[in-house]
Short mmCIF file of C-alpha atoms in Angstrom, two decimals:
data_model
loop_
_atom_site.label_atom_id
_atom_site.label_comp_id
_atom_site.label_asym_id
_atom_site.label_seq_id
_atom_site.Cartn_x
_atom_site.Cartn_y
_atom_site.Cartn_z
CA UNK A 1 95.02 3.68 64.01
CA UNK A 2 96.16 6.82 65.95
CA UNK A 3 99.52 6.67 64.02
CA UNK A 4 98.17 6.17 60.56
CA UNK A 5 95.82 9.27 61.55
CA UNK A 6 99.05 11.38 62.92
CA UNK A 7 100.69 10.38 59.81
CA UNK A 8 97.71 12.27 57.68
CA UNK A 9 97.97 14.99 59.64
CA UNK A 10 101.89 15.55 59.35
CA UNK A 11 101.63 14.81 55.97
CA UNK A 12 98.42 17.96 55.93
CA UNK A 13 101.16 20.00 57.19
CA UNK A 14 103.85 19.09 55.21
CA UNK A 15 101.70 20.21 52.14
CA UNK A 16 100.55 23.27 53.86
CA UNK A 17 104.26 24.31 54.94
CA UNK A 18 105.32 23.39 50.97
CA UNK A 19 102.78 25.85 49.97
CA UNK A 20 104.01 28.74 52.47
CA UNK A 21 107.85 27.69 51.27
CA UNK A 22 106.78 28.36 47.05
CA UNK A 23 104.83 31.55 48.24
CA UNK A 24 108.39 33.42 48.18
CA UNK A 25 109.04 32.63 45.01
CA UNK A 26 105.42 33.25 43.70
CA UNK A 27 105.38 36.71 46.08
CA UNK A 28 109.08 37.75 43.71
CA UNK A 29 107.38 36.97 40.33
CA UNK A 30 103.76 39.35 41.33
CA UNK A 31 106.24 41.72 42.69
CA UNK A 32 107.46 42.68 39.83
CA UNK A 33 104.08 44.25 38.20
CA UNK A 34 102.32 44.91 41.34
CA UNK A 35 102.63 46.61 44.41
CA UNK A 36 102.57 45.00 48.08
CA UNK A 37 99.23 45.85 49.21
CA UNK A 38 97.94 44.80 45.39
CA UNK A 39 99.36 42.00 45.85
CA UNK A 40 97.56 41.41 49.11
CA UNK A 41 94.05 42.34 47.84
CA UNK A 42 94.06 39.67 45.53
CA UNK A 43 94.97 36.98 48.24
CA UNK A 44 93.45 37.67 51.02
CA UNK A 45 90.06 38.35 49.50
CA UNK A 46 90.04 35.39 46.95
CA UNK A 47 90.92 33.24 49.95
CA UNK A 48 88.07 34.13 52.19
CA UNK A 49 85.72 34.52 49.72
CA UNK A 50 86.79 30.82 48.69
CA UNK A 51 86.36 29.86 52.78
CA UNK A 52 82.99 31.63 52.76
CA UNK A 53 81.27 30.26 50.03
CA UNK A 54 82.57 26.71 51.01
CA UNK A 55 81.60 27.17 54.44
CA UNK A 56 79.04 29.63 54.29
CA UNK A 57 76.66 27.81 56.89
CA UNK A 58 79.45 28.05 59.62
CA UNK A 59 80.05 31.99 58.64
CA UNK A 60 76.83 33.02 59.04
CA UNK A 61 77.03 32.02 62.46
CA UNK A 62 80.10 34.42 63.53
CA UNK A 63 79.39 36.49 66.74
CA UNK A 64 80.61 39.56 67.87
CA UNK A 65 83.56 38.24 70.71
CA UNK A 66 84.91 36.22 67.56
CA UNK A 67 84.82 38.96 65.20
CA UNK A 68 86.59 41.11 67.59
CA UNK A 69 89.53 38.73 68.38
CA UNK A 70 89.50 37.99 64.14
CA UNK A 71 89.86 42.06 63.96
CA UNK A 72 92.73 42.24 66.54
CA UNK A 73 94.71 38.96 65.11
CA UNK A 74 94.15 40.70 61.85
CA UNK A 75 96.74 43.74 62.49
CA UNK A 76 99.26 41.89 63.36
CA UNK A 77 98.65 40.01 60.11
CA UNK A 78 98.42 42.85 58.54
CA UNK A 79 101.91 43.80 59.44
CA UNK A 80 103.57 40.33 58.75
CA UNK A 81 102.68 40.38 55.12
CA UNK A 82 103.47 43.77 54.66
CA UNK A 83 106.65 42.70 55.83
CA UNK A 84 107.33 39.60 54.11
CA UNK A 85 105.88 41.09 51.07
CA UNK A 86 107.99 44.62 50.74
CA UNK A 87 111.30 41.85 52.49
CA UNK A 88 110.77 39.67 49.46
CA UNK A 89 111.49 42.81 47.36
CA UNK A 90 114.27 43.92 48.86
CA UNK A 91 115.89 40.49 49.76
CA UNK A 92 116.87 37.36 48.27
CA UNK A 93 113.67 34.79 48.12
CA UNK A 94 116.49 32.55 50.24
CA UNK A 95 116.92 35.16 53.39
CA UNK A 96 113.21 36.06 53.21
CA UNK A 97 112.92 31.86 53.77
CA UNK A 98 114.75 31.56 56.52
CA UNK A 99 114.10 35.13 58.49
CA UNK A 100 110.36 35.48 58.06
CA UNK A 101 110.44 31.60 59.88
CA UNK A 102 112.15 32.87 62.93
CA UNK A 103 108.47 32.99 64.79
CA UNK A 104 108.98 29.65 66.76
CA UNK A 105 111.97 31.92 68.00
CA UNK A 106 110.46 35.44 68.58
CA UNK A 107 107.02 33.92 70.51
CA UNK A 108 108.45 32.72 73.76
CA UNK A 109 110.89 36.23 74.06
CA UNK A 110 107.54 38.06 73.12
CA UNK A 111 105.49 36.07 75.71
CA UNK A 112 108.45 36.36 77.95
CA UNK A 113 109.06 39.92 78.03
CA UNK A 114 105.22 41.40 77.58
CA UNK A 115 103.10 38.33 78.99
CA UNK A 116 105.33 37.46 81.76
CA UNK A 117 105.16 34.08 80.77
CA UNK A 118 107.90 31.59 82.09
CA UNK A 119 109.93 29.75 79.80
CA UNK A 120 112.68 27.45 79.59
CA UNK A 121 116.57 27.46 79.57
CA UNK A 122 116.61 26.15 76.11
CA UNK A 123 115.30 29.61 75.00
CA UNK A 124 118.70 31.29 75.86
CA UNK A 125 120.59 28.67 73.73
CA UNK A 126 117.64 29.39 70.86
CA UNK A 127 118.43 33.05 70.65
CA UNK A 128 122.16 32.84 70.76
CA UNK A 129 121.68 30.47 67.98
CA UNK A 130 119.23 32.43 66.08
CA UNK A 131 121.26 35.67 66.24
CA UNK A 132 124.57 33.87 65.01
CA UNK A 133 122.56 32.70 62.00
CA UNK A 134 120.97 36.13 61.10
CA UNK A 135 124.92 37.51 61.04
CA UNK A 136 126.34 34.58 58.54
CA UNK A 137 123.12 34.33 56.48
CA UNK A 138 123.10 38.65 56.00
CA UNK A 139 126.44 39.75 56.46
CA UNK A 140 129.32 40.03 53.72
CA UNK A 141 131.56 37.59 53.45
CA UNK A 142 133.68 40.01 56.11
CA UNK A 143 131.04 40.47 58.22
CA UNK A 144 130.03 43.46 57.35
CA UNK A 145 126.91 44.93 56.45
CA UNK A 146 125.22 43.74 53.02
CA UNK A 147 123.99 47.13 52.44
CA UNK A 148 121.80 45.85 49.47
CA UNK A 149 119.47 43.33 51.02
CA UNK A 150 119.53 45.59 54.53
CA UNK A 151 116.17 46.65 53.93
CA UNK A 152 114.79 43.68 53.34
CA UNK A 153 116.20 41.79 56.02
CA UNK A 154 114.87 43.91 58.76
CA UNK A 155 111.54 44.08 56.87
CA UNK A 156 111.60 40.07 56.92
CA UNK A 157 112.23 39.70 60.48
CA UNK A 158 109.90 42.30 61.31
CA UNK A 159 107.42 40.03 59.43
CA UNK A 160 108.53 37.36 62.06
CA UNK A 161 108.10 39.54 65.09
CA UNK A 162 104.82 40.36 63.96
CA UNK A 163 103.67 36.92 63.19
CA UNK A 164 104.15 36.05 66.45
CA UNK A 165 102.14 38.53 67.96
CA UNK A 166 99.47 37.11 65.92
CA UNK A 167 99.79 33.57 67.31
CA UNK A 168 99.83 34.93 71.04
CA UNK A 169 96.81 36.67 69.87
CA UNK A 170 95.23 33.68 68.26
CA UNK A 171 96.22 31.65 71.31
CA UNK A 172 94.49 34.26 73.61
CA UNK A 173 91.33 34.73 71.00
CA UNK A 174 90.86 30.56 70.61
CA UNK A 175 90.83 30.24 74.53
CA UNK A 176 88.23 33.00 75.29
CA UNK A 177 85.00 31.46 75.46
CA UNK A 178 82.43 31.94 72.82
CA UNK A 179 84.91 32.41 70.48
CA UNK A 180 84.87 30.40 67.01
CA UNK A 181 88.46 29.65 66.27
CA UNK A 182 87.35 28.45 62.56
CA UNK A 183 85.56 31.66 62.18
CA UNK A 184 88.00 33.69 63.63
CA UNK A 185 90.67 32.68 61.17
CA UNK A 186 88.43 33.24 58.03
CA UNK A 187 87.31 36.29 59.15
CA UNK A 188 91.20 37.59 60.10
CA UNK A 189 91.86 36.79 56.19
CA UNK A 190 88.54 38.97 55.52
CA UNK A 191 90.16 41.58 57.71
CA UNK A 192 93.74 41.38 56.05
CA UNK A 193 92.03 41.94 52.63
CA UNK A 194 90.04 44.95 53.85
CA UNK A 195 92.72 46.64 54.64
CA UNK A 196 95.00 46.18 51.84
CA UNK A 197 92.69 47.15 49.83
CA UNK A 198 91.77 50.62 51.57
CA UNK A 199 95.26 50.87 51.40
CA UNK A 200 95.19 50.24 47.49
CA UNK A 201 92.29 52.06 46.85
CA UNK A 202 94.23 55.19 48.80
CA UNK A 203 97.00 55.42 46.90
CA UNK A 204 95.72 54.60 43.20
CA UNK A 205 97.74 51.66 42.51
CA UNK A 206 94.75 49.73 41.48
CA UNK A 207 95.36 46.91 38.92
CA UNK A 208 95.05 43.69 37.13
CA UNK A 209 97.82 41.04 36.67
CA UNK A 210 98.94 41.54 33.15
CA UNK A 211 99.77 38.07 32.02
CA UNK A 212 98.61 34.51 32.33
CA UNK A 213 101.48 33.48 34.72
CA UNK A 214 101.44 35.81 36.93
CA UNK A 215 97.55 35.39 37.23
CA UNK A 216 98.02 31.72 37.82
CA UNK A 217 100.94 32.97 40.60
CA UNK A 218 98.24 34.99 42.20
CA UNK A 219 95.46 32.24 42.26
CA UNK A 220 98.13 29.46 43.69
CA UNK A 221 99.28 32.53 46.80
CA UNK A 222 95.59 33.18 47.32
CA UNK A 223 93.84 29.50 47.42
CA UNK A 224 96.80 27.38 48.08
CA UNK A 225 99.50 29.56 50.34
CA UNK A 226 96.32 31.44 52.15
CA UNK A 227 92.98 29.69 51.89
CA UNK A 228 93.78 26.17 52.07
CA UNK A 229 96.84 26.34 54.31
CA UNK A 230 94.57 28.14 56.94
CA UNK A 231 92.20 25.58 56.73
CA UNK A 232 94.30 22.92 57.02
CA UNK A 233 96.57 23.69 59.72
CA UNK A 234 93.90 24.09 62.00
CA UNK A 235 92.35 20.36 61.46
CA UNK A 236 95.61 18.46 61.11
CA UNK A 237 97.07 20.29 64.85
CA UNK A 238 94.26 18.42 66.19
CA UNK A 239 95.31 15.14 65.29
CA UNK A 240 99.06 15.78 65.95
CA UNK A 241 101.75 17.11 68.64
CA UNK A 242 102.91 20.21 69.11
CA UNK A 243 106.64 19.02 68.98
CA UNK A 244 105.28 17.70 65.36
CA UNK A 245 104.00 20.79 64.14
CA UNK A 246 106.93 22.65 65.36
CA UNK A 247 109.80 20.71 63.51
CA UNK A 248 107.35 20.61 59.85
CA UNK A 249 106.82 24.08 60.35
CA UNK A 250 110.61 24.29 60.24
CA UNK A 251 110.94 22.88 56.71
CA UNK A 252 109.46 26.08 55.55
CA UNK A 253 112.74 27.91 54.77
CA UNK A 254 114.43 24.64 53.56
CA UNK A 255 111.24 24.77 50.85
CA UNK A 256 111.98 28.57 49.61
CA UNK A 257 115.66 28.01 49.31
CA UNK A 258 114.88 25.22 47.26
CA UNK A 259 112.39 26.06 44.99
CA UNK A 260 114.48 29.52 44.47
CA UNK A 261 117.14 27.64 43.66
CA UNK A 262 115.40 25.68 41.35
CA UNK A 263 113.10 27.91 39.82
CA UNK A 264 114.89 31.16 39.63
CA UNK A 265 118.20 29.83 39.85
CA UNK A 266 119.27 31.89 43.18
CA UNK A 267 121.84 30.39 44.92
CA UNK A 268 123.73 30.85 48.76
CA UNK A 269 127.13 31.37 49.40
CA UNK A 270 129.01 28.54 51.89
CA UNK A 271 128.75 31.31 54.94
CA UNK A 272 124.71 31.60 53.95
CA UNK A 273 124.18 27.90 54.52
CA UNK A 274 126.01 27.60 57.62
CA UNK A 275 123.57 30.71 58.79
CA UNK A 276 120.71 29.11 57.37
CA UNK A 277 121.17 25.68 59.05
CA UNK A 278 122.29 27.56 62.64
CA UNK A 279 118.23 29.59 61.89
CA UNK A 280 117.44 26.39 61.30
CA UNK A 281 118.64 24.78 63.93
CA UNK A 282 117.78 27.48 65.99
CA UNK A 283 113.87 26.78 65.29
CA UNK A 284 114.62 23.18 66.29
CA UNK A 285 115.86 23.71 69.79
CA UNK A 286 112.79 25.91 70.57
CA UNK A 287 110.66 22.65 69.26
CA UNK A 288 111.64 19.46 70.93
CA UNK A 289 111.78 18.40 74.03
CA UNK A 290 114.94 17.51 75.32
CA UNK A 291 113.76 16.59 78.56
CA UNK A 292 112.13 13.73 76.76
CA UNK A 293 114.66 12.55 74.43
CA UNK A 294 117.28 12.98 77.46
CA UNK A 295 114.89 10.19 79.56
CA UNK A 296 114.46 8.31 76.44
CA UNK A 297 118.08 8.25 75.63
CA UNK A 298 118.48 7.15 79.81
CA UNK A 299 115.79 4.39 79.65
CA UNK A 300 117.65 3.13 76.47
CA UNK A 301 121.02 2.77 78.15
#
């Protein structure tokens, strides 16, 4: 019974890391006849006004130390999808894939450096990794810089910085007591749509999607790649590992390179793969744990 409920819940999270994976490609077609922020608006407050009038029972009960920690988690937020949003523009929907996923890496050197938090050898091997696969996916074919996509790039992995600030936040908001961590992530998404659209409102780029598909693009970001992912991932982590959520989580990038490919017909060059599956890879390493398989590799022999 406990692996037929596991199963559900990788299986939650394999949906909810397919929607985050088409987002790119959805985020590239709004993009083009809307800003960032507008963009942002839409999602963010469709998706929590979709979690509040599903849940409105639970909302009503939000309290002030949850609110606070929702406000907080929300900046950082703030800054990843301003980051994955402008990257997107700036960027192939591939390299926005695989950089904006580079949180698994970036957390433990964040919690490292600031927190003081100890963490293991395999992190060393993760970065090295992670760094060689940042240089094949963006450089030129003779390594040197791809001047086009630059911006982007830096914008994506700022995204991925940013993100996880927001899960150390998270991490510290969920374990304070008194805090709601349902409540806290609806109300972050509240947040997050607050402040895009002050932002909108500010500089007068107020505006409607002008066709039918690019409506539809911003009702699948804003109920499937927002609302129900964040109400998902929640309530399948409980009935799965961390090692689990880790390595689906991964798939992300593998998603957006192939729905860009098969949607919008983008495709890598041979030195882009090999720096997509070293991020990849990269991601793994910082996921499993080898000192398992090692003793379950041991016991075998």
């Amino acid at each position: 019974m406990k692996d037929k409920t596991q199963f559900k819940a990788d299986m939650m999270l394999v949906a909810v890391t397919l929607c985050w994976g088409l987002s790119y490609v959805f985020m590239d077609i709004c993009l083009e006849y809307m800003s960032p922020f507008m963009l942002n608006t839409y999602r963010f407050c469709i998706a929590f006004v979709l979690i509040a009038v599903l849940f409105r029972k639970r909302i009503i009960k939000v309290n002030k130390v949850t609110l606070k920690y929702a406000f907080l988690s929300a900046i950082s937020l703030v800054l990843t999808y301003i980051g994955a949003t402008y990257g997107v523009m700036y960027t192939t929907i591939s390299n926005s894939g695989f950089l904006c996923a580079l949180t698994s890496v970036f957390t433990p050197i964040i919690a490292f450096i600031f927190l003081r938090q100890k963490q293991e050898s395999k992190l060393i091997v993760a970065v090295a990794v992670c760094f060689a696969g940042i240089a094949l996916l963006t450089l030129n074919g003779d390594f040197s810089i791809n001047m086009d996509n630059l911006k982007g790039d830096v914008l994506c992995i700022m995204c991925a910085v940013a993100y996880a600030v927001n899960l150390l936040t998270v991490e510290k908001g969920v374990s304070t007591e008194g805090v709601d961590a349902f409540n806290l992530g609806a109300f972050q998404l509240g947040f997050v749509g607050i402040f895009n659209m002050i932002m909108v409102l500010s500089l007068g780029d107020w505006a409607l999607p002008p066709t039918k598909i690019i409506w539809e693009a911003v009702i699948f970001l804003a109920i499937f790649s927002t609302g129900v992912a964040f109400i998902l991932q929640p309530v399948a982590q409980k009935h799965t590992t961390a090692s689990h959520t880790g390595l689906i989580f991964a798939l992300e990038p593998v998603f957006s390179a192939v729905a860009a490919a098969m949607l919008v017909n983008e495709r890598l060059s041979f030195q882009n793969y090999i720096g997509a599956g070293l991020l990849l890879f990269s991601i793994v390493i910082m996921e499993l744990e080898w000192t398992n398989i090692l003793n379950l590799n041991r016991t075998k022999a």
